[in-house]
Structure formats: C-alpha cells, structure tokens
Coordinates of C-alpha atoms and ligand atoms in Angstrom, one line a residue:
X1 CA -75.0 -50.4 -63.0
X2 CA -74.6 -52.1 -59.6
X3 CA -71.1 -53.0 -58.5
X4 CA -70.2 -56.6 -59.1
X5 CA -69.7 -58.7 -55.9
X6 CA -66.3 -60.0 -55.2
X7 CA -65.7 -63.3 -57.0
X8 CA -64.1 -65.8 -54.6
X9 CA -61.9 -68.5 -56.1
X10 CA -62.8 -70.8 -53.2
X11 CA -66.3 -70.9 -54.7
X12 CA -65.5 -70.5 -58.4
X13 CA -66.8 -73.3 -60.7
X14 CA -63.5 -73.6 -62.5
X15 CA -60.4 -75.7 -61.9
X16 CA -57.1 -74.9 -63.3
X17 CA -55.1 -77.7 -64.9
X18 CA -51.4 -78.3 -64.9
X19 CA -51.3 -80.1 -68.2
X20 CA -52.5 -79.2 -71.7
X21 CA -55.6 -81.2 -72.9
X22 CA -54.4 -84.1 -75.0
X23 CA -56.4 -83.1 -78.1
X24 CA -55.3 -79.4 -78.1
X25 CA -53.3 -78.2 -81.1
X26 CA -53.5 -74.4 -80.7
X27 CA -52.3 -72.1 -77.9
X28 CA -55.7 -70.6 -77.1
X29 CA -57.3 -74.0 -76.8
X30 CA -54.6 -75.2 -74.3
X31 CA -54.7 -72.0 -72.2
X32 CA -58.5 -71.5 -72.1
X33 CA -59.0 -75.0 -70.9
X34 CA -56.1 -75.0 -68.5
X35 CA -57.1 -71.7 -67.0
X36 CA -60.7 -72.9 -66.4
X37 CA -62.5 -70.7 -69.0
X38 CA -64.0 -73.4 -71.2
X39 CA -64.6 -77.1 -71.3
X40 CA -65.1 -79.3 -74.4
X41 CA -68.5 -80.9 -74.5
X42 CA -68.1 -82.7 -77.9
X43 CA -66.0 -82.1 -81.0
X44 CA -66.4 -78.4 -81.8
X45 CA -68.9 -77.9 -79.0
X46 CA -68.0 -75.9 -75.9
X47 CA -69.2 -75.0 -72.5
X48 CA -68.3 -71.6 -71.1
X49 CA -67.3 -71.6 -67.4
X50 CA -67.8 -68.5 -65.3
X51 CA -64.5 -66.8 -66.2
X52 CA -65.0 -67.6 -69.9
X53 CA -68.5 -66.4 -69.8
X54 CA -67.4 -63.1 -68.3
X55 CA -64.9 -62.5 -71.1
X56 CA -67.4 -63.6 -73.7
X57 CA -70.0 -61.1 -72.2
X58 CA -67.4 -58.3 -72.4
X59 CA -66.8 -59.0 -76.1
X60 CA -70.6 -59.0 -76.6
X61 CA -71.0 -55.7 -74.8
X62 CA -68.3 -54.0 -76.9
X63 CA -69.8 -55.3 -80.1
X64 CA -73.4 -54.3 -79.0
X65 CA -72.3 -50.8 -78.0
X66 CA -70.6 -50.2 -81.3
X67 CA -73.4 -51.6 -83.4
X68 CA -75.9 -49.5 -81.5
X69 CA -73.7 -46.5 -82.1
X70 CA -74.1 -46.8 -85.9
X71 CA -77.9 -46.9 -85.4
X72 CA -78.2 -50.6 -85.9
X73 CA -81.2 -52.2 -84.1
X74 CA -80.8 -55.5 -82.2
X75 CA -83.2 -58.3 -82.7
X76 CA -83.1 -62.0 -82.0
X77 CA -84.1 -64.6 -84.6
X78 CA -84.5 -68.3 -84.0
X79 CA -81.6 -70.7 -84.6
X80 CA -84.0 -73.5 -85.6
X81 CA -85.2 -72.5 -89.1
X82 CA -87.6 -73.9 -91.7
X83 CA -86.3 -75.2 -95.0
X84 CA -88.4 -73.2 -97.5
X85 CA -86.6 -69.8 -97.5
X86 CA -83.3 -71.7 -98.0
X87 CA -84.8 -73.6 -100.9
X88 CA -85.8 -70.3 -102.5
X89 CA -82.2 -69.0 -102.5
X90 CA -80.7 -72.4 -103.3
X91 CA -78.7 -72.6 -100.2
X92 CA -80.5 -75.7 -98.7
X93 CA -78.4 -77.7 -101.2
X94 CA -75.5 -75.3 -102.0
X95 CA -74.4 -75.0 -98.4
X96 CA -73.3 -78.7 -98.6
X97 CA -72.2 -80.8 -95.7
X98 CA -71.6 -77.8 -93.4
X99 CA -75.4 -77.3 -92.9
X100 CA -77.0 -79.1 -90.0
X101 CA -80.3 -80.4 -91.4
X102 CA -82.9 -82.1 -89.3
X103 CA -86.5 -83.2 -89.3
X104 CA -89.4 -82.6 -86.8
X105 CA -91.8 -85.3 -85.7
X106 CA -94.0 -84.7 -88.7
X107 CA -91.1 -85.2 -91.2
X108 CA -90.8 -81.5 -91.9
X109 CA -87.3 -80.3 -92.9
X110 CA -85.5 -77.8 -90.7
X111 CA -81.9 -76.5 -90.3
X112 CA -79.8 -74.9 -87.6
X113 CA -78.9 -71.5 -88.9
X114 CA -75.3 -71.1 -90.1
X115 CA -76.0 -67.4 -91.1
X116 CA -79.4 -65.7 -91.5
X117 CA -79.6 -63.7 -94.8
X118 CA -82.9 -65.5 -95.8
X119 CA -84.7 -64.9 -92.5
X120 CA -83.7 -61.3 -92.2
X121 CA -84.8 -60.7 -95.7
X122 CA -88.2 -62.2 -95.0
X123 CA -88.5 -60.1 -91.7
X124 CA -87.9 -56.9 -93.6
X125 CA -90.3 -58.0 -96.3
X126 CA -92.9 -58.5 -93.6
X127 CA -92.2 -55.2 -91.8
X128 CA -91.1 -52.7 -94.4
X129 CA -93.5 -51.6 -97.2
X130 CA -92.3 -48.1 -98.3
X131 CA -89.0 -46.3 -99.1
X132 CA -89.7 -44.4 -95.8
X133 CA -88.9 -47.6 -93.9
X134 CA -85.4 -47.7 -95.3
X135 CA -82.4 -47.7 -94.9
X136 CA -82.3 -50.0 -91.9
X137 CA -79.5 -52.1 -90.2
X138 CA -80.5 -55.0 -88.1
X139 CA -78.3 -57.2 -86.0
X140 CA -78.3 -60.1 -83.5
X141 CA -75.7 -61.8 -81.3
X142 CA -76.7 -65.4 -81.6
X143 CA -75.5 -69.0 -81.7
X144 CA -74.7 -70.3 -85.1
X145 CA -74.3 -73.9 -86.3
X146 CA -71.9 -75.2 -88.9
X147 CA -70.8 -78.8 -89.2
X148 CA -67.2 -77.8 -89.9
X149 CA -64.9 -80.4 -91.5
X150 CA -62.1 -79.8 -89.1
X151 CA -63.3 -78.5 -85.7
X152 CA -59.8 -79.0 -84.3
X153 CA -58.7 -75.5 -83.3
X154 CA -60.8 -75.2 -80.1
X155 CA -62.9 -72.1 -79.8
X156 CA -61.4 -70.7 -83.0
X157 CA -63.5 -73.1 -85.1
X158 CA -66.6 -74.4 -83.3
X159 CA -69.5 -76.3 -84.8
X160 CA -71.6 -74.3 -82.5
X161 CA -70.3 -70.7 -82.0
X162 CA -71.4 -67.2 -81.2
X163 CA -71.6 -64.6 -84.0
X164 CA -72.8 -61.1 -84.3
X165 CA -74.5 -60.9 -87.7
X166 CA -76.0 -57.8 -89.2
X167 CA -77.8 -57.0 -92.4
X168 CA -78.3 -53.7 -94.1
X169 CA -81.3 -52.9 -96.4
X170 CA -81.0 -49.9 -98.8
X171 CA -82.9 -48.5 -101.8
X172 CA -79.8 -48.0 -104.0
X173 CA -76.1 -48.6 -104.4
X174 CA -75.1 -45.4 -102.7
X175 CA -77.1 -46.3 -99.7
X176 CA -75.5 -49.8 -99.6
X177 CA -72.0 -48.2 -99.9
X178 CA -72.9 -46.0 -96.9
X179 CA -74.2 -48.9 -94.7
X180 CA -71.0 -50.8 -95.6
X181 CA -68.8 -47.9 -94.7
X182 CA -70.6 -47.5 -91.3
X183 CA -69.9 -51.2 -90.6
X184 CA -66.3 -50.8 -91.6
X185 CA -65.9 -48.0 -89.1
X186 CA -67.8 -49.9 -86.3
X187 CA -65.6 -52.9 -86.8
X188 CA -62.5 -50.8 -86.5
X189 CA -63.7 -49.5 -83.2
X190 CA -64.8 -52.9 -82.0
X191 CA -61.4 -54.5 -82.7
X192 CA -59.5 -51.6 -81.4
X193 CA -61.4 -51.7 -78.1
X194 CA -60.9 -55.4 -77.9
X195 CA -57.2 -54.8 -78.1
X196 CA -56.8 -57.0 -81.2
X197 CA -54.1 -56.5 -83.7
X198 CA -55.8 -56.7 -87.1
X199 CA -55.6 -55.8 -90.8
X200 CA -58.4 -55.0 -93.2
X201 CA -57.9 -57.3 -96.2
X202 CA -59.6 -57.5 -99.6
X203 CA -61.6 -60.7 -99.7
X204 CA -63.6 -62.8 -102.2
X205 CA -67.3 -62.9 -101.7
X206 CA -67.3 -66.7 -102.0
X207 CA -70.5 -68.7 -101.5
X208 CA -72.3 -65.6 -100.1
X209 CA -72.6 -64.1 -103.6
X210 CA -72.4 -60.3 -104.2
X211 CA -69.5 -58.0 -104.9
X212 CA -67.3 -56.0 -102.6
X213 CA -66.1 -57.7 -99.5
X214 CA -63.4 -57.3 -96.9
X215 CA -62.1 -59.4 -94.0
X216 CA -60.7 -58.3 -90.7
X217 CA -57.8 -60.6 -90.1
X218 CA -55.9 -61.0 -86.8
X219 CA -52.3 -62.1 -87.5
X220 CA -51.6 -65.2 -85.5
X221 CA -49.7 -68.5 -86.0
X222 CA -52.8 -70.5 -85.3
X223 CA -54.7 -68.7 -88.1
X224 CA -56.2 -70.7 -91.0
X225 CA -56.1 -67.8 -93.4
X226 CA -53.1 -66.5 -95.2
X227 CA -52.9 -62.9 -96.2
X228 CA -50.6 -60.9 -98.4
X229 CA -49.3 -57.7 -97.1
X230 CA -47.4 -55.1 -99.1
X231 CA -44.4 -53.7 -97.2
X232 CA -44.5 -50.6 -99.5
X233 CA -48.1 -49.5 -100.0
X234 CA -51.4 -50.1 -98.1
X235 CA -52.4 -53.2 -100.1
X236 CA -53.5 -56.1 -98.0
X237 CA -55.5 -59.1 -99.2
X238 CA -56.4 -62.6 -98.3
X239 CA -54.3 -64.7 -100.6
X240 CA -57.6 -66.1 -101.9
X241 CA -58.4 -62.6 -103.2
X242 CA -55.0 -61.5 -104.7
X243 CA -55.8 -60.7 -108.3
X244 CA -53.8 -59.3 -111.1
X245 CA -54.8 -57.1 -114.1
X246 CA -54.5 -58.8 -117.5
X247 CA -51.6 -57.3 -119.3
X248 CA -51.5 -58.4 -123.0
X249 CA -48.1 -58.3 -124.7
X250 CA -47.1 -58.0 -128.4
X251 CA -46.4 -61.4 -130.0
X252 CA -45.6 -60.0 -133.5
X253 CA -42.0 -61.3 -133.3
X254 CA -42.8 -64.9 -132.2
X255 CA -42.4 -67.5 -134.9
X256 CA -45.1 -70.0 -135.8
X257 CA -45.8 -72.7 -133.2
X258 CA -44.0 -76.0 -133.9
X259 CA -43.9 -79.5 -132.5
X260 CA -40.7 -80.7 -130.9
X261 CA -40.0 -84.3 -129.9
X262 CA -39.6 -84.6 -126.2
X263 CA -39.5 -88.3 -125.2
X264 CA -40.1 -89.3 -121.6
X265 CA -41.1 -85.8 -120.3
X266 CA -44.4 -86.3 -118.7
X267 CA -43.7 -83.8 -115.9
X268 CA -42.6 -80.1 -116.0
X269 CA -39.3 -81.0 -114.3
X270 CA -38.3 -83.6 -116.8
X271 CA -39.4 -81.3 -119.7
X272 CA -37.5 -78.2 -118.4
X273 CA -34.4 -80.3 -117.8
X274 CA -34.4 -81.9 -121.2
X275 CA -34.9 -78.6 -123.0
X276 CA -32.7 -76.6 -120.7
X277 CA -35.4 -73.9 -120.1
X278 CA -36.8 -72.7 -116.8
X279 CA -40.1 -74.2 -115.7
X280 CA -41.6 -70.7 -116.0
X281 CA -41.2 -70.9 -119.8
X282 CA -43.6 -73.8 -119.9
X283 CA -47.4 -73.9 -119.7
X284 CA -48.9 -76.4 -117.3
X285 CA -52.4 -77.6 -118.0
X286 CA -54.3 -79.2 -115.2
X287 CA -57.4 -81.2 -116.1
X288 CA -60.5 -81.1 -113.8
X289 CA -64.1 -82.0 -114.1
X290 CA -66.8 -79.4 -113.4
X291 CA -70.2 -81.0 -112.9
X292 CA -68.8 -83.8 -115.1
X293 CA -67.5 -81.6 -118.0
X294 CA -63.7 -81.5 -118.6
X295 CA -62.1 -78.1 -117.9
X296 CA -58.3 -77.4 -118.4
X297 CA -56.6 -74.9 -116.1
X298 CA -53.5 -73.2 -117.5
X299 CA -50.7 -71.8 -115.3
X300 CA -47.0 -71.2 -115.8
X301 CA -45.0 -74.4 -115.2
X302 CA -43.3 -73.1 -112.0
X303 CA -46.6 -72.3 -110.3
X304 CA -49.1 -74.4 -108.3
X305 CA -52.9 -74.3 -108.9
X306 CA -54.9 -73.3 -105.9
X307 CA -57.8 -75.8 -106.0
X308 CA -59.8 -73.7 -103.6
X309 CA -59.7 -70.8 -106.1
X310 CA -60.8 -73.1 -108.9
X311 CA -63.7 -74.3 -106.8
X312 CA -64.7 -70.8 -105.8
X313 CA -64.7 -69.8 -109.4
X314 CA -67.1 -72.6 -110.4
X315 CA -69.2 -72.7 -107.2
X316 CA -71.8 -73.9 -106.7
X317 CA -70.8 -76.4 -109.5
X318 CA -68.8 -79.4 -108.2
X319 CA -65.1 -79.6 -109.1
X320 CA -63.2 -82.9 -109.1
X321 CA -59.9 -84.3 -110.5
X322 CA -60.0 -86.3 -113.7
X323 CA -59.5 -90.0 -113.4
X324 CA -58.0 -92.9 -115.4
X325 CA -61.5 -93.5 -116.9
X326 CA -61.7 -90.0 -118.2
X327 CA -58.4 -90.4 -120.2
X328 CA -59.7 -93.7 -121.6
X329 CA -63.0 -92.0 -122.6
X330 CA -61.1 -89.1 -124.3
X331 CA -58.2 -90.4 -126.3
X332 CA -57.6 -86.8 -127.5
X333 CA -56.4 -86.0 -124.0
X334 CA -52.8 -87.3 -123.8
X335 CA -51.8 -87.5 -120.2
X336 CA -48.6 -85.5 -119.6
X337 CA -48.8 -83.9 -123.0
X338 CA -51.9 -81.8 -122.9
X339 CA -51.8 -78.4 -124.6
X340 CA -54.6 -75.8 -125.0
X341 CA -54.1 -75.5 -128.8
X342 CA -56.5 -77.6 -130.8
X343 CA -58.2 -78.9 -127.7
X344 CA -61.8 -79.8 -128.6
X345 CA -64.8 -79.4 -126.3
X346 CA -62.7 -78.4 -123.3
X347 CA -63.3 -75.2 -121.5
X348 CA -59.9 -73.5 -120.9
X349 CA -59.4 -71.1 -118.0
X350 CA -56.0 -69.6 -117.3
X351 CA -54.1 -67.4 -114.9
X352 CA -53.6 -63.8 -116.0
X353 CA -49.9 -64.6 -116.3
X354 CA -51.0 -66.5 -119.5
X355 CA -52.0 -63.1 -121.0
X356 CA -52.8 -62.7 -124.7
X357 CA -49.5 -62.5 -126.7
X358 CA -47.4 -64.6 -124.2
X359 CA -45.6 -67.5 -125.8
X360 CA -45.2 -71.0 -124.2
X361 CA -43.8 -74.4 -124.4
X362 CA -46.6 -76.8 -123.8
X363 CA -48.0 -80.2 -124.6
X364 CA -48.7 -81.0 -128.3
X365 CA -51.5 -83.4 -127.5
X366 CA -49.4 -86.3 -128.8
X367 CA -47.3 -88.7 -126.7
X368 CA -43.7 -87.7 -126.2
X369 CA -44.2 -84.4 -128.0
X370 CA -44.4 -80.8 -126.9
X371 CA -44.9 -77.6 -128.9
X372 CA -43.0 -74.3 -128.7
X373 CA -43.9 -70.8 -129.6
X374 CA -47.5 -71.5 -128.6
X375 CA -49.1 -68.0 -128.2
X376 CA -52.1 -67.2 -126.1
X377 CA -54.8 -65.5 -128.2
X378 CA -53.1 -66.6 -131.5
X379 CA -52.8 -70.4 -131.2
X380 CA -55.4 -71.0 -128.5
X381 CA -58.2 -69.1 -126.9
X382 CA -58.7 -68.6 -123.1
X383 CA -62.4 -68.9 -122.2
X384 CA -61.9 -67.1 -118.9
X385 CA -59.0 -65.5 -117.0
X386 CA -59.1 -66.4 -113.3
X387 CA -56.5 -65.9 -110.6
X388 CA -55.8 -69.5 -109.8
X389 CA -52.2 -69.8 -108.8
X390 CA -51.1 -70.3 -105.2
X391 CA -49.8 -66.9 -104.1
X392 CA -46.2 -67.1 -103.0
X393 CA -44.0 -64.8 -100.8
X394 CA -42.3 -62.3 -103.0
X395 CA -45.0 -62.2 -105.7
X396 CA -45.4 -58.6 -106.9
X397 CA -48.0 -56.4 -105.2
X398 CA -50.8 -55.9 -107.7
X399 CA -50.9 -52.2 -106.8
X400 CA -47.2 -51.2 -106.7
X401 CA -45.1 -54.2 -107.7
X402 CA -43.2 -54.6 -104.4
X403 CA -42.6 -58.2 -103.2
X404 CA -45.5 -59.3 -101.0
X405 CA -45.1 -60.7 -97.5
X406 CA -47.3 -63.6 -96.4
X407 CA -48.6 -64.1 -92.9
X408 CA -51.1 -66.4 -91.1
X409 CA -54.2 -64.9 -89.6
X410 CA -57.5 -65.6 -87.9
X411 CA -60.6 -64.2 -89.6
X412 CA -62.4 -62.2 -86.9
X413 CA -64.9 -60.3 -89.1
X414 CA -66.2 -60.2 -92.6
X415 CA -68.2 -57.5 -94.4
X416 CA -70.0 -58.0 -97.7
X417 CA -72.0 -56.0 -100.2
X418 CA -74.5 -58.6 -101.2
X419 CA -76.5 -56.6 -103.6
X420 CA -79.8 -58.0 -104.7
X421 CA -79.2 -61.8 -104.7
X422 CA -81.4 -62.5 -101.6
X423 CA -83.9 -59.7 -102.4
X424 CA -84.3 -61.2 -105.9
X425 CA -84.7 -64.7 -104.6
X426 CA -87.3 -63.7 -101.9
X427 CA -88.8 -60.8 -103.8
X428 CA -88.1 -58.0 -101.4
X429 CA -89.5 -54.8 -102.8
X430 CA -90.7 -51.6 -101.1
X431 CA -92.8 -48.9 -102.7
X432 CA -90.5 -46.1 -104.0
X433 CA -91.0 -42.4 -104.0
X434 CA -92.7 -42.5 -107.4
X435 CA -95.2 -45.2 -106.3
X436 CA -93.3 -47.9 -108.2
X437 CA -91.8 -50.9 -106.4
X438 CA -88.0 -50.8 -105.8
X439 CA -85.9 -53.9 -105.3
X440 CA -83.9 -53.6 -102.1
X441 CA -80.1 -54.0 -102.0
X442 CA -78.4 -55.7 -99.0
X443 CA -75.2 -56.1 -97.1
X444 CA -74.3 -58.7 -94.6
X445 CA -71.7 -58.4 -91.9
X446 CA -70.3 -60.8 -89.3
X447 CA -68.1 -60.7 -86.2
X448 CA -66.9 -64.0 -84.7
X449 CA -67.7 -63.2 -81.0
X450 CA -66.5 -66.5 -79.5
X451 CA -63.7 -66.7 -82.0
X452 CA -62.5 -63.2 -80.9
X453 CA -62.0 -64.5 -77.4
X454 CA -59.7 -67.2 -78.7
X455 CA -58.0 -64.8 -81.1
X456 CA -57.3 -62.4 -78.2
X457 CA -55.9 -65.3 -76.2
X458 CA -53.6 -66.2 -79.2
X459 CA -52.3 -62.7 -79.6
X460 CA -51.9 -61.7 -76.0
X461 CA -50.7 -64.8 -74.1
X462 CA -47.1 -65.2 -73.0
X463 CA -45.2 -68.2 -71.7
X464 CA -46.9 -67.9 -68.3
X465 CA -50.5 -67.9 -69.6
X466 CA -53.3 -65.7 -70.6
X467 CA -52.9 -61.9 -70.5
X468 CA -56.1 -60.1 -71.2
X469 CA -56.5 -56.5 -72.3
X470 CA -58.4 -54.4 -69.8
X471 CA -61.8 -54.2 -71.4
X472 CA -62.3 -57.9 -71.9
X473 CA -60.6 -59.3 -68.8
X474 CA -62.8 -61.3 -66.5
X475 CA -61.8 -59.0 -63.6
X476 CA -59.8 -55.7 -63.1
X477 CA -57.7 -57.1 -60.4
X478 CA -56.8 -60.6 -59.1
X479 CA -56.2 -60.4 -55.3
X480 CA -54.1 -63.2 -54.0
X481 CA -54.1 -64.2 -50.3
X482 CA -50.8 -65.9 -49.8
X483 CA -52.2 -68.3 -47.2
X484 CA -52.0 -67.3 -43.5
X485 CA -55.3 -66.2 -41.8
X486 CA -54.0 -62.6 -41.5
X487 CA -53.2 -62.5 -45.2
X488 CA -56.6 -63.9 -46.1
X489 CA -58.3 -61.3 -43.9
X490 CA -56.4 -58.4 -45.5
X491 CA -57.1 -59.8 -49.0
X492 CA -60.8 -60.0 -48.3
X493 CA -60.9 -56.5 -46.8
X494 CA -59.2 -54.9 -49.7
X495 CA -61.3 -56.9 -52.1
X496 CA -64.5 -55.6 -50.5
X497 CA -63.2 -52.0 -50.6
X498 CA -62.3 -52.3 -54.2
X499 CA -65.6 -53.8 -55.2
X500 CA -67.5 -51.1 -53.3
X501 CA -65.5 -48.6 -55.5
X502 CA -66.7 -50.3 -58.7
X503 CA -63.6 -52.4 -59.4
X504 CA -64.2 -56.0 -60.6
X505 CA -62.4 -58.3 -58.2
X506 CA -61.4 -62.0 -58.3
X507 CA -59.8 -63.0 -55.0
X508 CA -57.9 -66.2 -54.4
X509 CA -59.0 -67.1 -50.9
X510 CA -58.5 -70.8 -51.3
X511 CA -57.4 -72.5 -48.1
X512 CA -54.8 -75.3 -48.3
X513 CA -53.4 -74.2 -51.7
X514 CA -49.7 -73.2 -51.6
X515 CA -48.7 -69.6 -52.4
X516 CA -46.6 -70.9 -55.4
X517 CA -49.7 -72.6 -57.0
X518 CA -51.7 -69.4 -56.4
X519 CA -49.1 -67.2 -58.1
X520 CA -48.8 -69.6 -61.0
X521 CA -52.6 -69.7 -61.3
X522 CA -52.9 -65.9 -61.2
X523 CA -50.5 -65.7 -64.1
X524 CA -52.3 -68.4 -66.0
X525 CA -55.7 -66.8 -65.6
X526 CA -54.3 -63.5 -66.9
X527 CA -56.2 -60.7 -65.1
X528 CA -54.2 -57.5 -65.9
X529 CA -53.3 -56.6 -62.3
X530 CA -52.4 -58.9 -59.4
X531 CA -52.5 -57.7 -55.8
X532 CA -50.8 -59.9 -53.3
X533 CA -51.5 -59.9 -49.5
X534 CA -48.2 -61.6 -48.5
X535 CA -45.2 -61.0 -46.4
X536 CA -46.0 -57.5 -45.2
X537 CA -49.7 -58.1 -44.4
X538 CA -49.2 -57.3 -40.7
X539 CA -48.1 -53.7 -41.8
X540 CA -51.2 -53.6 -44.1
X541 CA -48.9 -53.4 -47.1
X542 CA -49.7 -55.3 -50.3
X543 CA -47.7 -55.9 -53.5
X544 CA -49.3 -54.8 -56.9
X545 CA -48.0 -56.5 -59.9
X546 CA -48.6 -55.8 -63.6
X547 CA -49.4 -59.1 -65.3
X548 CA -47.9 -58.1 -68.6
X549 CA -44.7 -56.2 -67.6
X550 CA -44.1 -58.0 -64.3
X551 CA -43.5 -54.5 -62.7
X552 CA -44.2 -54.6 -58.9
X553 CA -44.7 -52.0 -56.2
X554 CA -45.6 -52.0 -52.6
X555 CA -48.8 -50.1 -51.5
X556 CA -50.8 -49.7 -48.4
X557 CA -54.5 -50.8 -48.5
X558 CA -55.6 -47.2 -49.0
X559 CA -53.0 -46.5 -51.7
X560 CA -54.0 -49.7 -53.5
X561 CA -57.6 -48.8 -53.5
X562 CA -56.8 -45.3 -54.7
X563 CA -54.5 -46.6 -57.4
X564 CA -56.9 -49.2 -58.8
X565 CA -60.0 -47.0 -58.7
X566 CA -58.2 -44.1 -60.4
X567 CA -58.2 -46.0 -63.7
Ligands
ATP1 P1 -64.0 -69.3 -92.1 O1 -63.3 -68.9 -93.4 O2 -63.0 -69.1 -90.9 O3 -64.7 -70.5 -92.1 P2 -66.3 -67.9 -92.9 O4 -65.9 -67.2 -94.1 O5 -67.1 -69.1 -93.0 O6 -65.1 -68.1 -91.9 P3 -68.4 -66.0 -92.2 O7 -69.5 -66.8 -92.8 O8 -68.1 -64.7 -92.9 O9 -67.1 -66.9 -91.9 O10 -68.8 -65.7 -90.7 C1 -68.6 -64.5 -90.0 C2 -67.6 -64.6 -88.9 O11 -68.0 -65.7 -88.0 C3 -66.2 -64.9 -89.4 O12 -65.5 -63.8 -89.8 C4 -65.6 -65.6 -88.2 O13 -65.1 -64.6 -87.3 C5 -66.8 -66.3 -87.5 N1 -66.8 -67.7 -87.7 C6 -67.1 -68.4 -88.9 N2 -67.0 -69.7 -88.7 C7 -66.8 -69.9 -87.4 C8 -66.6 -71.1 -86.6 N3 -66.7 -72.3 -87.1 N4 -66.3 -70.9 -85.3 C9 -66.2 -69.7 -84.7 N5 -66.3 -68.6 -85.5 C10 -66.6 -68.7 -86.8
MG2 MG1 -66.5 -71.1 -92.8

C-alpha cells in the first residue's frame, strides 16, 4: 500500500469546538463532535468528517480482515428493498414503527433495509442449487436504516448507521453450530484488535426468531443494555436473558387454601403490613391484554415485572395494560384482589419462582379479601413459566448461586442461530446427496461498525478528550508545530520523513493558533503519540509525548523517526 500523505490541520475539514453540543447526552457524542470527527445532520443521522471517516475505515478494515479470515465472502446488497420478501416472512408488519417504509412513483412499496435476512436468503436460493454449494458465509458492510424511538445517544444509536451483517447457510445443525463458532471466534479477534473491553453474554433471540444467541457487550455507563455478571463462575448474560430452572417443591404439609378478610389492602405494601408478612410471601398478579385477550402475570410480591420480557414472550402479538373499561366488562376481575385460583378464561403465566408446590398469599377475587396457603399446581395452574421479573443486583447466579453483579453496557455485536425460519418462509432448499431436497439452516451475525467507534470513544476517553487505541486511531502520530517559523519548518520536515517511512501523520501547522490551543486540541483529538516541535527546535530536538500516560521524552529528528517507525 502506498504511504499516506501528511495530513495538515491547516487544510483539514474539521473544526474543534470548545463547548459540548447542546443536545449531547453521552460522552462519545460530546467528544466526537467537539474533536471534529462527526457532525449531526438530523436526529440520528450523522456526517463523518475526515478524521471520523479514517477511524470508521479502520474499524471496517479490521472487521473485513477477520471476516475474510473465516472464509466469509463479501458482497454488497441494496439498502432500498422491495416489500414482497418481507411480506413472505411477516416482517413488513412485525417490524413495526422502526421500519422505514416508502413508495416509488408508481405506488409500489419499498423499505430501507434494517437487516437483510430475506434478501440474503433469496440470493442463496438463486445461486445455490446443490449440497455442494454449501456451507457458505456471506457478509456485507453496509448502511442500515431503523427509525429508532430514541435516537439520542449520538453515533451509538443512529437511525442511519453502518453495520457488518453476515449470514451462514448450512445443510444441518452441526454445520450451523460450526458457522456460529467461526463467527464467535472472528468476533473475539475483531473486538480484541479494536481494543474494546467486552463480555460475551447469553441473549434472547427476540424478534429475529431462532434459538441460540449471544451478544458482545462493551461495559460503559452510556450503554442501554444491562448485563448480569457472576463474580464466581463464567456466567454472563444480558438481564433480558437471565433465566432460571423450574424447581418444584413438596406442598404435602401445606393446609387447604382459605380466604382471609383484609380490608383496604389493594396494594402489596398495605397487605404485607396488615398481615405482618414480608412482601415476598405474597403473589402479585399483573393483568395485561395480549391482542385483546386478558392475561395475568404472576410474580412474588417483592418483585417487579419486566414488561419488555412479557412483550418478548408474546411477540409479535401486541401487549397492553388493562384499563378501567376492562374491569367494568369483567366483574370477576376484582381490582387489587386478583388471584390465579378460580380465574376463568384468563391465561396465567408466572415466573419460575412461582414453582409447583410453592404456597402464597394472594387475592381471593373478592373485594377486601385475600387467600392464604394458595399452592401452585394444586389450587391453580400455570399455563406457562416465563422469566418475567426485573433482574436485581444480588439475585442468584443461575449456574452457581452466587449473587450477580449488574453493569451497563453497549451492544457491539450479536450472533444468532436462526435455524429454518427464513428458509421455510422463502422455501430455500438445495438438492441433497441422496437427490432429495434439503431445507437449509441459517445463522445471522451483526457488528455495529459505526457504534463500535462510539463505544471505543466511551471506553478509552479521559478528562482531556479522545484517546484511540493504535489500530483505529486516525493517525499514528500528531506532530505539533508550536508556532514560530522555525518550529513549523522542523515539524513539516519530520512529518515528511515519518510519512516516507510509512507512519500516518497528522501535523498541526496552523498559523495564528496559540501553542496552548494546539496542545489542548491534540489531546482532544486523541492520536496515541504527540510529537512537539517547540522550545528546542533550533537544536533539532523534539518532545514525544504518550497521549495516554502523559510520559514525555526529548528526541532528535533522527531518533524520533527511528522510534516511531520501529513500532
Ligand atoms: P439494540 O438492542 O441496541 O437496538 P439490536 O438488537 O437491535 O440492538 P441487531 O439487530 O442485532 O441490534 O444489530 C446488530 C448490531 O448492529 C448490534 O449489535 C449493534 O451493534 C448495531 N446496531 C443496532 N442498532 C443500531 C443503531 N440504531 N445504531 C448503531 N448501531 C446499531
Ligand atoms: Mg434495536
């Protein structure tokens, strides 16, 4: 590859700003704007300036190299897509308000791709006919569109953003497991090379369908995901995916259920106080409507219901809270006194903590009355056990029982074993070895390329500004000419020598900018090494500073070139 020319700041299309943008909430947003990497074009829509584009290209390059290394083939699909394949899989409707839908001049329906399972499936259907054509892994690095509800976190959550998405096509489950394992390894290498701190966490498959799935989460305050980490064993999971085994208990010694008068106790707190029991001894029953049908959700009285989990369980059906009108229409549902025993025509789902044999104090379905010794599996049936409580710090690790730690994180990658959902919907078969058609099984895998830039900024920045790891930095060295003509001459000379030796150089040759501003800017921009032509320029001596540690040393021009090219 040809050496990159020296990038002069006097000509750079990027202005640093002294103040944070008014709408910025997260650190990466503030710093990437202030340091001149990106500019906001509209809500959730971003322009990449030269420095930002360099970092983005470096992330892309690392992702591309590691995908190529597992034998994946790069393609480029359109972002503007026809409706029909998304109708076939149901996602034209199921994707909801996040999908950008549009019409062409003839009234035909189109969408801007949020992810490309359908189109990849059709491409393989068109190109592959025999078992000999598989397995295959295909990927692209492409702009995606999602009309996010809260595009407030800057580059972390764009409505237009850059993603690497790949798709594996295999003949059987073993093949799929292998393609998945290849991706898992490639992702580890990608995030290690990027210099990101990350954890691999069990995840729920969500709206994508399918079975096994893991997320790569980068711990950061600005993250919108919460993950549970076991301090004792290697368990780590998105809190959405923490799930417990059902452990039935013996209820032989529990007396028959009986009603108890409990006037004015419509809440768990009032009930527990009146009876002198802990809230955890009571069973709370939350009523919701799923596509219009009443469903009750049972959890211990001291726990909160995680509505996202309830929604995920019933997706794509629509979940809403019950209203006054529902209680009027169903006099058997007594607000504040609902119990699962004797409930008619109500689906009952419960957390695994409400295991068969556990006994509870719960509503008696009569005003001002509760019932005690109400036993799961004896006095009421649970239609489905679903992990629906909000996971809390200190909850037991599902694997070893140790109290879990909770941390915020940014999702930087996601790998899924999809199975045959898309192949079934779009009838993707190849001819098997025995001459009979075989339904193909798929995986889908994403890396948030633009999001990784912001995640890196979040994890590596300090109080002075950005602080890039070597492989993604927009330059290897930031040469600063303190100001005088002699200093600028020396700075340009050493810059040319470094560039000739293959070092990527950004040089601050701006005239009329004070040395103080230049130093502050160099720290804000965050190139790993800063080389200053200052006080001792007449002796041809420069100062080399490590951006992260602040360590400095004086070097002659030749020493500086030797030092920086040795890396
Ligand atoms: P999130 O839960 O953050 O919305 P997701 O589950 O919708 O993410 P996927 O559909 O798995 O994400 O997309 C693959 C990857 O693309 C994610 O792991 C993430 O890194 C990135 N990504 C998703 N949505 C955005 C967005 N709005 N802006 C930037 N990157 C995104
Ligand atoms: Mg999303």
